[in-house]
PDB file of N, CA and C in Angstrom:
ATOM      1  N   MET A   1     -19.253  -4.927   3.280  1.00 41.00           N
ATOM      2  CA  MET A   1     -18.888  -3.609   3.768  1.00 41.00           C
ATOM      3  C   MET A   1     -18.039  -2.907   2.715  1.00 41.00           C
ATOM      4  N   MET A   2     -18.383  -1.649   2.405  1.00 44.00           N
ATOM      5  CA  MET A   2     -17.657  -0.895   1.392  1.00 44.00           C
ATOM      6  C   MET A   2     -16.387  -0.277   1.978  1.00 44.00           C
ATOM      7  N   MET A   3     -15.323  -0.361   1.208  1.00 48.00           N
ATOM      8  CA  MET A   3     -14.045   0.198   1.623  1.00 48.00           C
ATOM      9  C   MET A   3     -14.106   1.731   1.583  1.00 48.00           C
ATOM     10  N   GLN A   4     -13.570   2.369   2.622  1.00 56.00           N
ATOM     11  CA  GLN A   4     -13.485   3.831   2.641  1.00 56.00           C
ATOM     12  C   GLN A   4     -12.362   4.240   1.694  1.00 56.00           C
ATOM     13  N   LEU A   5     -12.697   4.993   0.659  1.00 63.00           N
ATOM     14  CA  LEU A   5     -11.713   5.331  -0.359  1.00 63.00           C
ATOM     15  C   LEU A   5     -10.976   6.634  -0.089  1.00 63.00           C
ATOM     16  N   TYR A   6     -11.464   7.413   0.846  1.00 73.00           N
ATOM     17  CA  TYR A   6     -10.764   8.648   1.162  1.00 73.00           C
ATOM     18  C   TYR A   6     -11.124   9.081   2.563  1.00 73.00           C
ATOM     19  N   ASP A   7     -10.344   9.989   3.081  1.00 88.00           N
ATOM     20  CA  ASP A   7     -10.549  10.506   4.427  1.00 88.00           C
ATOM     21  C   ASP A   7     -10.972  11.970   4.307  1.00 88.00           C
ATOM     22  N   ARG A   8     -12.154  12.289   4.847  1.00 91.00           N
ATOM     23  CA  ARG A   8     -12.662  13.670   4.753  1.00 91.00           C
ATOM     24  C   ARG A   8     -11.689  14.676   5.337  1.00 91.00           C
ATOM     25  N   ARG A   9     -11.052  14.307   6.443  1.00 94.00           N
ATOM     26  CA  ARG A   9     -10.125  15.248   7.093  1.00 94.00           C
ATOM     27  C   ARG A   9      -8.890  15.497   6.240  1.00 94.00           C
ATOM     28  N   GLU A  10      -8.379  14.445   5.618  1.00 93.00           N
ATOM     29  CA  GLU A  10      -7.222  14.619   4.732  1.00 93.00           C
ATOM     30  C   GLU A  10      -7.591  15.491   3.542  1.00 93.00           C
ATOM     31  N   THR A  11      -8.757  15.231   2.965  1.00 94.00           N
ATOM     32  CA  THR A  11      -9.210  16.030   1.829  1.00 94.00           C
ATOM     33  C   THR A  11      -9.403  17.479   2.248  1.00 94.00           C
ATOM     34  N   GLY A  12     -10.057  17.695   3.375  1.00 96.00           N
ATOM     35  CA  GLY A  12     -10.253  19.059   3.875  1.00 96.00           C
ATOM     36  C   GLY A  12      -8.943  19.768   4.147  1.00 96.00           C
ATOM     37  N   GLY A  13      -7.993  19.034   4.713  1.00 96.00           N
ATOM     38  CA  GLY A  13      -6.681  19.615   4.974  1.00 96.00           C
ATOM     39  C   GLY A  13      -5.970  19.998   3.693  1.00 96.00           C
ATOM     40  N   ARG A  14      -6.121  19.161   2.675  1.00 95.00           N
ATOM     41  CA  ARG A  14      -5.505  19.455   1.372  1.00 95.00           C
ATOM     42  C   ARG A  14      -6.135  20.695   0.756  1.00 95.00           C
ATOM     43  N   ILE A  15      -7.453  20.815   0.846  1.00 97.00           N
ATOM     44  CA  ILE A  15      -8.137  22.002   0.322  1.00 97.00           C
ATOM     45  C   ILE A  15      -7.629  23.242   1.051  1.00 97.00           C
ATOM     46  N   ARG A  16      -7.567  23.169   2.373  1.00 98.00           N
ATOM     47  CA  ARG A  16      -7.095  24.304   3.184  1.00 98.00           C
ATOM     48  C   ARG A  16      -5.662  24.687   2.807  1.00 98.00           C
ATOM     49  N   GLU A  17      -4.810  23.663   2.672  1.00 97.00           N
ATOM     50  CA  GLU A  17      -3.398  23.883   2.334  1.00 97.00           C
ATOM     51  C   GLU A  17      -3.249  24.585   0.981  1.00 97.00           C
ATOM     52  N   LEU A  18      -3.973  24.107  -0.018  1.00 97.00           N
ATOM     53  CA  LEU A  18      -3.890  24.718  -1.346  1.00 97.00           C
ATOM     54  C   LEU A  18      -4.476  26.124  -1.350  1.00 97.00           C
ATOM     55  N   ARG A  19      -5.575  26.301  -0.633  1.00 97.00           N
ATOM     56  CA  ARG A  19      -6.185  27.637  -0.547  1.00 97.00           C
ATOM     57  C   ARG A  19      -5.203  28.620   0.071  1.00 97.00           C
ATOM     58  N   ALA A  20      -4.564  28.220   1.157  1.00 98.00           N
ATOM     59  CA  ALA A  20      -3.604  29.096   1.835  1.00 98.00           C
ATOM     60  C   ALA A  20      -2.406  29.397   0.936  1.00 98.00           C
ATOM     61  N   SER A  21      -1.958  28.403   0.178  1.00 97.00           N
ATOM     62  CA  SER A  21      -0.811  28.622  -0.712  1.00 97.00           C
ATOM     63  C   SER A  21      -1.141  29.618  -1.818  1.00 97.00           C
ATOM     64  N   MET A  22      -2.427  29.740  -2.145  1.00 96.00           N
ATOM     65  CA  MET A  22      -2.880  30.713  -3.149  1.00 96.00           C
ATOM     66  C   MET A  22      -3.214  32.063  -2.500  1.00 96.00           C
ATOM     67  N   ARG A  23      -3.020  32.131  -1.185  1.00 98.00           N
ATOM     68  CA  ARG A  23      -3.338  33.343  -0.417  1.00 98.00           C
ATOM     69  C   ARG A  23      -4.801  33.763  -0.628  1.00 98.00           C
ATOM     70  N   MET A  24      -5.656  32.751  -0.578  1.00 98.00           N
ATOM     71  CA  MET A  24      -7.081  32.947  -0.788  1.00 98.00           C
ATOM     72  C   MET A  24      -7.808  32.746   0.540  1.00 98.00           C
ATOM     73  N   THR A  25      -8.784  33.583   0.827  1.00 98.00           N
ATOM     74  CA  THR A  25      -9.583  33.410   2.038  1.00 98.00           C
ATOM     75  C   THR A  25     -10.644  32.335   1.800  1.00 98.00           C
ATOM     76  N   GLN A  26     -11.227  31.857   2.898  1.00 98.00           N
ATOM     77  CA  GLN A  26     -12.340  30.914   2.757  1.00 98.00           C
ATOM     78  C   GLN A  26     -13.474  31.559   1.972  1.00 98.00           C
ATOM     79  N   SER A  27     -13.752  32.811   2.260  1.00 98.00           N
ATOM     80  CA  SER A  27     -14.846  33.502   1.560  1.00 98.00           C
ATOM     81  C   SER A  27     -14.591  33.568   0.060  1.00 98.00           C
ATOM     82  N   GLU A  28     -13.346  33.826  -0.332  1.00 98.00           N
ATOM     83  CA  GLU A  28     -13.021  33.904  -1.762  1.00 98.00           C
ATOM     84  C   GLU A  28     -13.177  32.549  -2.439  1.00 98.00           C
ATOM     85  N   LEU A  29     -12.605  31.496  -1.835  1.00 98.00           N
ATOM     86  CA  LEU A  29     -12.726  30.174  -2.451  1.00 98.00           C
ATOM     87  C   LEU A  29     -14.187  29.738  -2.494  1.00 98.00           C
ATOM     88  N   ALA A  30     -14.924  30.015  -1.445  1.00 98.00           N
ATOM     89  CA  ALA A  30     -16.349  29.666  -1.429  1.00 98.00           C
ATOM     90  C   ALA A  30     -17.077  30.368  -2.577  1.00 98.00           C
ATOM     91  N   PHE A  31     -16.805  31.651  -2.761  1.00 98.00           N
ATOM     92  CA  PHE A  31     -17.439  32.426  -3.832  1.00 98.00           C
ATOM     93  C   PHE A  31     -17.123  31.810  -5.195  1.00 98.00           C
ATOM     94  N   TYR A  32     -15.829  31.547  -5.455  1.00 97.00           N
ATOM     95  CA  TYR A  32     -15.417  30.994  -6.750  1.00 97.00           C
ATOM     96  C   TYR A  32     -15.925  29.575  -6.959  1.00 97.00           C
ATOM     97  N   SER A  33     -16.261  28.883  -5.878  1.00 97.00           N
ATOM     98  CA  SER A  33     -16.746  27.503  -5.966  1.00 97.00           C
ATOM     99  C   SER A  33     -18.268  27.413  -5.954  1.00 97.00           C
ATOM    100  N   GLY A  34     -18.937  28.540  -5.742  1.00 97.00           N
ATOM    101  CA  GLY A  34     -20.399  28.553  -5.740  1.00 97.00           C
ATOM    102  C   GLY A  34     -21.025  27.964  -4.492  1.00 97.00           C
ATOM    103  N   ILE A  35     -20.315  28.062  -3.365  1.00 98.00           N
ATOM    104  CA  ILE A  35     -20.832  27.543  -2.098  1.00 98.00           C
ATOM    105  C   ILE A  35     -20.716  28.626  -1.032  1.00 98.00           C
ATOM    106  N   THR A  36     -21.249  28.359   0.140  1.00 98.00           N
ATOM    107  CA  THR A  36     -21.128  29.321   1.239  1.00 98.00           C
ATOM    108  C   THR A  36     -19.804  29.120   1.972  1.00 98.00           C
ATOM    109  N   GLN A  37     -19.391  30.153   2.687  1.00 98.00           N
ATOM    110  CA  GLN A  37     -18.173  30.060   3.498  1.00 98.00           C
ATOM    111  C   GLN A  37     -18.353  29.000   4.575  1.00 98.00           C
ATOM    112  N   SER A  38     -19.554  28.882   5.106  1.00 98.00           N
ATOM    113  CA  SER A  38     -19.858  27.882   6.127  1.00 98.00           C
ATOM    114  C   SER A  38     -19.679  26.462   5.579  1.00 98.00           C
ATOM    115  N   ALA A  39     -20.151  26.229   4.357  1.00 98.00           N
ATOM    116  CA  ALA A  39     -19.986  24.909   3.734  1.00 98.00           C
ATOM    117  C   ALA A  39     -18.505  24.603   3.543  1.00 98.00           C
ATOM    118  N   LEU A  40     -17.742  25.588   3.067  1.00 98.00           N
ATOM    119  CA  LEU A  40     -16.308  25.377   2.878  1.00 98.00           C
ATOM    120  C   LEU A  40     -15.627  25.051   4.199  1.00 98.00           C
ATOM    121  N   SER A  41     -16.004  25.741   5.246  1.00 98.00           N
ATOM    122  CA  SER A  41     -15.444  25.464   6.567  1.00 98.00           C
ATOM    123  C   SER A  41     -15.724  24.014   6.970  1.00 98.00           C
ATOM    124  N   ASN A  42     -16.947  23.549   6.724  1.00 98.00           N
ATOM    125  CA  ASN A  42     -17.297  22.156   7.033  1.00 98.00           C
ATOM    126  C   ASN A  42     -16.444  21.177   6.235  1.00 98.00           C
ATOM    127  N   TYR A  43     -16.192  21.470   4.960  1.00 98.00           N
ATOM    128  CA  TYR A  43     -15.360  20.596   4.132  1.00 98.00           C
ATOM    129  C   TYR A  43     -13.920  20.612   4.628  1.00 98.00           C
ATOM    130  N   GLU A  44     -13.378  21.798   4.888  1.00 98.00           N
ATOM    131  CA  GLU A  44     -11.983  21.906   5.318  1.00 98.00           C
ATOM    132  C   GLU A  44     -11.739  21.236   6.669  1.00 98.00           C
ATOM    133  N   ASN A  45     -12.742  21.216   7.508  1.00 97.00           N
ATOM    134  CA  ASN A  45     -12.603  20.607   8.832  1.00 97.00           C
ATOM    135  C   ASN A  45     -13.033  19.140   8.868  1.00 97.00           C
ATOM    136  N   GLY A  46     -13.360  18.578   7.707  1.00 95.00           N
ATOM    137  CA  GLY A  46     -13.701  17.163   7.617  1.00 95.00           C
ATOM    138  C   GLY A  46     -15.046  16.804   8.200  1.00 95.00           C
ATOM    139  N   ARG A  47     -15.922  17.784   8.349  1.00 96.00           N
ATOM    140  CA  ARG A  47     -17.243  17.508   8.920  1.00 96.00           C
ATOM    141  C   ARG A  47     -18.249  17.033   7.873  1.00 96.00           C
ATOM    142  N   ARG A  48     -17.970  17.295   6.614  1.00 95.00           N
ATOM    143  CA  ARG A  48     -18.887  16.911   5.537  1.00 95.00           C
ATOM    144  C   ARG A  48     -18.090  16.382   4.346  1.00 95.00           C
ATOM    145  N   ASP A  49     -18.727  15.474   3.596  1.00 93.00           N
ATOM    146  CA  ASP A  49     -18.153  15.021   2.326  1.00 93.00           C
ATOM    147  C   ASP A  49     -18.309  16.137   1.303  1.00 93.00           C
ATOM    148  N   VAL A  50     -17.333  16.267   0.433  1.00 93.00           N
ATOM    149  CA  VAL A  50     -17.396  17.276  -0.625  1.00 93.00           C
ATOM    150  C   VAL A  50     -18.061  16.640  -1.844  1.00 93.00           C
ATOM    151  N   PRO A  51     -19.212  17.165  -2.290  1.00 93.00           N
ATOM    152  CA  PRO A  51     -19.851  16.622  -3.492  1.00 93.00           C
ATOM    153  C   PRO A  51     -18.939  16.805  -4.712  1.00 93.00           C
ATOM    154  N   LEU A  52     -19.006  15.876  -5.646  1.00 89.00           N
ATOM    155  CA  LEU A  52     -18.142  15.920  -6.821  1.00 89.00           C
ATOM    156  C   LEU A  52     -18.218  17.251  -7.576  1.00 89.00           C
ATOM    157  N   PRO A  53     -19.405  17.810  -7.851  1.00 93.00           N
ATOM    158  CA  PRO A  53     -19.434  19.093  -8.567  1.00 93.00           C
ATOM    159  C   PRO A  53     -18.709  20.212  -7.808  1.00 93.00           C
ATOM    160  N   VAL A  54     -18.803  20.192  -6.486  1.00 96.00           N
ATOM    161  CA  VAL A  54     -18.114  21.199  -5.669  1.00 96.00           C
ATOM    162  C   VAL A  54     -16.612  20.954  -5.713  1.00 96.00           C
ATOM    163  N   LEU A  55     -16.208  19.696  -5.643  1.00 93.00           N
ATOM    164  CA  LEU A  55     -14.790  19.353  -5.717  1.00 93.00           C
ATOM    165  C   LEU A  55     -14.190  19.851  -7.035  1.00 93.00           C
ATOM    166  N   VAL A  56     -14.908  19.659  -8.118  1.00 92.00           N
ATOM    167  CA  VAL A  56     -14.449  20.106  -9.435  1.00 92.00           C
ATOM    168  C   VAL A  56     -14.365  21.633  -9.479  1.00 92.00           C
ATOM    169  N   ALA A  57     -15.365  22.318  -8.934  1.00 96.00           N
ATOM    170  CA  ALA A  57     -15.347  23.785  -8.910  1.00 96.00           C
ATOM    171  C   ALA A  57     -14.186  24.306  -8.069  1.00 96.00           C
ATOM    172  N   MET A  58     -13.955  23.697  -6.916  1.00 96.00           N
ATOM    173  CA  MET A  58     -12.835  24.115  -6.065  1.00 96.00           C
ATOM    174  C   MET A  58     -11.511  23.897  -6.771  1.00 96.00           C
ATOM    175  N   ALA A  59     -11.373  22.759  -7.426  1.00 95.00           N
ATOM    176  CA  ALA A  59     -10.131  22.473  -8.145  1.00 95.00           C
ATOM    177  C   ALA A  59      -9.879  23.539  -9.206  1.00 95.00           C
ATOM    178  N   GLY A  60     -10.919  23.934  -9.913  1.00 96.00           N
ATOM    179  CA  GLY A  60     -10.772  24.987 -10.916  1.00 96.00           C
ATOM    180  C   GLY A  60     -10.321  26.296 -10.299  1.00 96.00           C
ATOM    181  N   ALA A  61     -10.927  26.657  -9.184  1.00 97.00           N
ATOM    182  CA  ALA A  61     -10.567  27.906  -8.501  1.00 97.00           C
ATOM    183  C   ALA A  61      -9.140  27.856  -7.968  1.00 97.00           C
ATOM    184  N   LEU A  62      -8.694  26.662  -7.573  1.00 97.00           N
ATOM    185  CA  LEU A  62      -7.342  26.499  -7.019  1.00 97.00           C
ATOM    186  C   LEU A  62      -6.305  26.164  -8.091  1.00 97.00           C
ATOM    187  N   LYS A  63      -6.779  26.028  -9.339  1.00 95.00           N
ATOM    188  CA  LYS A  63      -5.907  25.738 -10.482  1.00 95.00           C
ATOM    189  C   LYS A  63      -5.156  24.408 -10.340  1.00 95.00           C
ATOM    190  N   VAL A  64      -5.891  23.384  -9.882  1.00 94.00           N
ATOM    191  CA  VAL A  64      -5.345  22.032  -9.772  1.00 94.00           C
ATOM    192  C   VAL A  64      -6.363  21.048 -10.343  1.00 94.00           C
ATOM    193  N   ARG A  65      -5.945  19.818 -10.541  1.00 90.00           N
ATOM    194  CA  ARG A  65      -6.876  18.767 -10.966  1.00 90.00           C
ATOM    195  C   ARG A  65      -7.678  18.311  -9.753  1.00 90.00           C
ATOM    196  N   PRO A  66      -8.920  17.900  -9.942  1.00 88.00           N
ATOM    197  CA  PRO A  66      -9.721  17.430  -8.806  1.00 88.00           C
ATOM    198  C   PRO A  66      -9.044  16.316  -8.009  1.00 88.00           C
ATOM    199  N   THR A  67      -8.311  15.438  -8.681  1.00 87.00           N
ATOM    200  CA  THR A  67      -7.643  14.343  -7.978  1.00 87.00           C
ATOM    201  C   THR A  67      -6.582  14.844  -7.005  1.00 87.00           C
ATOM    202  N   GLU A  68      -6.074  16.053  -7.207  1.00 90.00           N
ATOM    203  CA  GLU A  68      -5.073  16.605  -6.296  1.00 90.00           C
ATOM    204  C   GLU A  68      -5.683  17.018  -4.957  1.00 90.00           C
ATOM    205  N   LEU A  69      -7.001  17.129  -4.899  1.00 91.00           N
ATOM    206  CA  LEU A  69      -7.669  17.512  -3.659  1.00 91.00           C
ATOM    207  C   LEU A  69      -7.978  16.313  -2.765  1.00 91.00           C
ATOM    208  N   VAL A  70      -7.932  15.119  -3.340  1.00 87.00           N
ATOM    209  CA  VAL A  70      -8.278  13.910  -2.584  1.00 87.00           C
ATOM    210  C   VAL A  70      -7.042  13.019  -2.508  1.00 87.00           C
ATOM    211  N   PRO A  71      -6.296  13.064  -1.396  1.00 79.00           N
ATOM    212  CA  PRO A  71      -5.085  12.251  -1.271  1.00 79.00           C
ATOM    213  C   PRO A  71      -5.365  10.771  -1.534  1.00 79.00           C
ATOM    214  N   GLY A  72      -4.543  10.162  -2.385  1.00 72.00           N
ATOM    215  CA  GLY A  72      -4.671   8.748  -2.688  1.00 72.00           C
ATOM    216  C   GLY A  72      -5.602   8.416  -3.834  1.00 72.00           C
ATOM    217  N   LEU A  73      -6.403   9.356  -4.283  1.00 68.00           N
ATOM    218  CA  LEU A  73      -7.379   9.065  -5.331  1.00 68.00           C
ATOM    219  C   LEU A  73      -6.707   8.747  -6.663  1.00 68.00           C
ATOM    220  N   GLN A  74      -5.561   9.346  -6.936  1.00 61.00           N
ATOM    221  CA  GLN A  74      -4.870   9.112  -8.196  1.00 61.00           C
ATOM    222  C   GLN A  74      -4.510   7.643  -8.383  1.00 61.00           C
ATOM    223  N   GLU A  75      -4.292   6.919  -7.280  1.00 58.00           N
ATOM    224  CA  GLU A  75      -3.868   5.529  -7.366  1.00 58.00           C
ATOM    225  C   GLU A  75      -5.015   4.548  -7.584  1.00 58.00           C
ATOM    226  N   LEU A  76      -6.247   5.009  -7.514  1.00 52.00           N
ATOM    227  CA  LEU A  76      -7.382   4.091  -7.647  1.00 52.00           C
ATOM    228  C   LEU A  76      -7.566   3.630  -9.085  1.00 52.00           C
ATOM    229  N   PRO A  77      -7.819   2.336  -9.276  1.00 57.00           N
ATOM    230  CA  PRO A  77      -8.169   1.872 -10.613  1.00 57.00           C
ATOM    231  C   PRO A  77      -9.563   2.387 -10.977  1.00 57.00           C
ATOM    232  N   PRO A  78      -9.859   2.516 -12.268  1.00 59.00           N
ATOM    233  CA  PRO A  78     -11.139   3.080 -12.704  1.00 59.00           C
ATOM    234  C   PRO A  78     -12.393   2.496 -12.062  1.00 59.00           C
ATOM    235  N   PRO A  79     -12.557   1.159 -11.886  1.00 59.00           N
ATOM    236  CA  PRO A  79     -13.793   0.662 -11.267  1.00 59.00           C
ATOM    237  C   PRO A  79     -14.001   1.179  -9.840  1.00 59.00           C
ATOM    238  N   GLU A  80     -12.921   1.288  -9.073  1.00 58.00           N
ATOM    239  CA  GLU A  80     -13.062   1.800  -7.714  1.00 58.00           C
ATOM    240  C   GLU A  80     -13.391   3.289  -7.731  1.00 58.00           C
ATOM    241  N   PHE A  81     -12.849   4.012  -8.695  1.00 57.00           N
ATOM    242  CA  PHE A  81     -13.161   5.435  -8.818  1.00 57.00           C
ATOM    243  C   PHE A  81     -14.651   5.605  -9.098  1.00 57.00           C
ATOM    244  N   ALA A  82     -15.171   4.788 -10.005  1.00 57.00           N
ATOM    245  CA  ALA A  82     -16.592   4.863 -10.334  1.00 57.00           C
ATOM    246  C   ALA A  82     -17.448   4.513  -9.121  1.00 57.00           C
ATOM    247  N   ALA A  83     -17.045   3.511  -8.358  1.00 60.00           N
ATOM    248  CA  ALA A  83     -17.799   3.112  -7.166  1.00 60.00           C
ATOM    249  C   ALA A  83     -17.776   4.203  -6.112  1.00 60.00           C
ATOM    250  N   PHE A  84     -16.688   4.946  -6.074  1.00 59.00           N
ATOM    251  CA  PHE A  84     -16.536   6.024  -5.097  1.00 59.00           C
ATOM    252  C   PHE A  84     -17.627   7.070  -5.276  1.00 59.00           C
ATOM    253  N   TYR A  85     -17.928   7.397  -6.523  1.00 58.00           N
ATOM    254  CA  TYR A  85     -18.929   8.424  -6.798  1.00 58.00           C
ATOM    255  C   TYR A  85     -20.246   7.852  -7.291  1.00 58.00           C
ATOM    256  N   GLY A  86     -20.350   6.530  -7.413  1.00 55.00           N
ATOM    257  CA  GLY A  86     -21.549   5.906  -7.958  1.00 55.00           C
ATOM    258  C   GLY A  86     -22.680   5.793  -7.033  1.00 55.00           C
TER     259      GLY A  86
END
């Protein structure tokens, strides 16, 4: 059984928190990330996993590193990080 390396709800909450701190609407972040507002809503509410390319785009729009969007990811050793996205 594979270990769950992150929690979708925590990640979504972090995205929402950072977006709000930038005074950005869902529509604006979705636009800058190349996704729909509906998709962003699903990510923020923990209903869907955020694909790595989208996570990177969101991080750029929010002016943070991608690891800042996924609580606990910074602590993972490289092999587990690779398995997470492999």
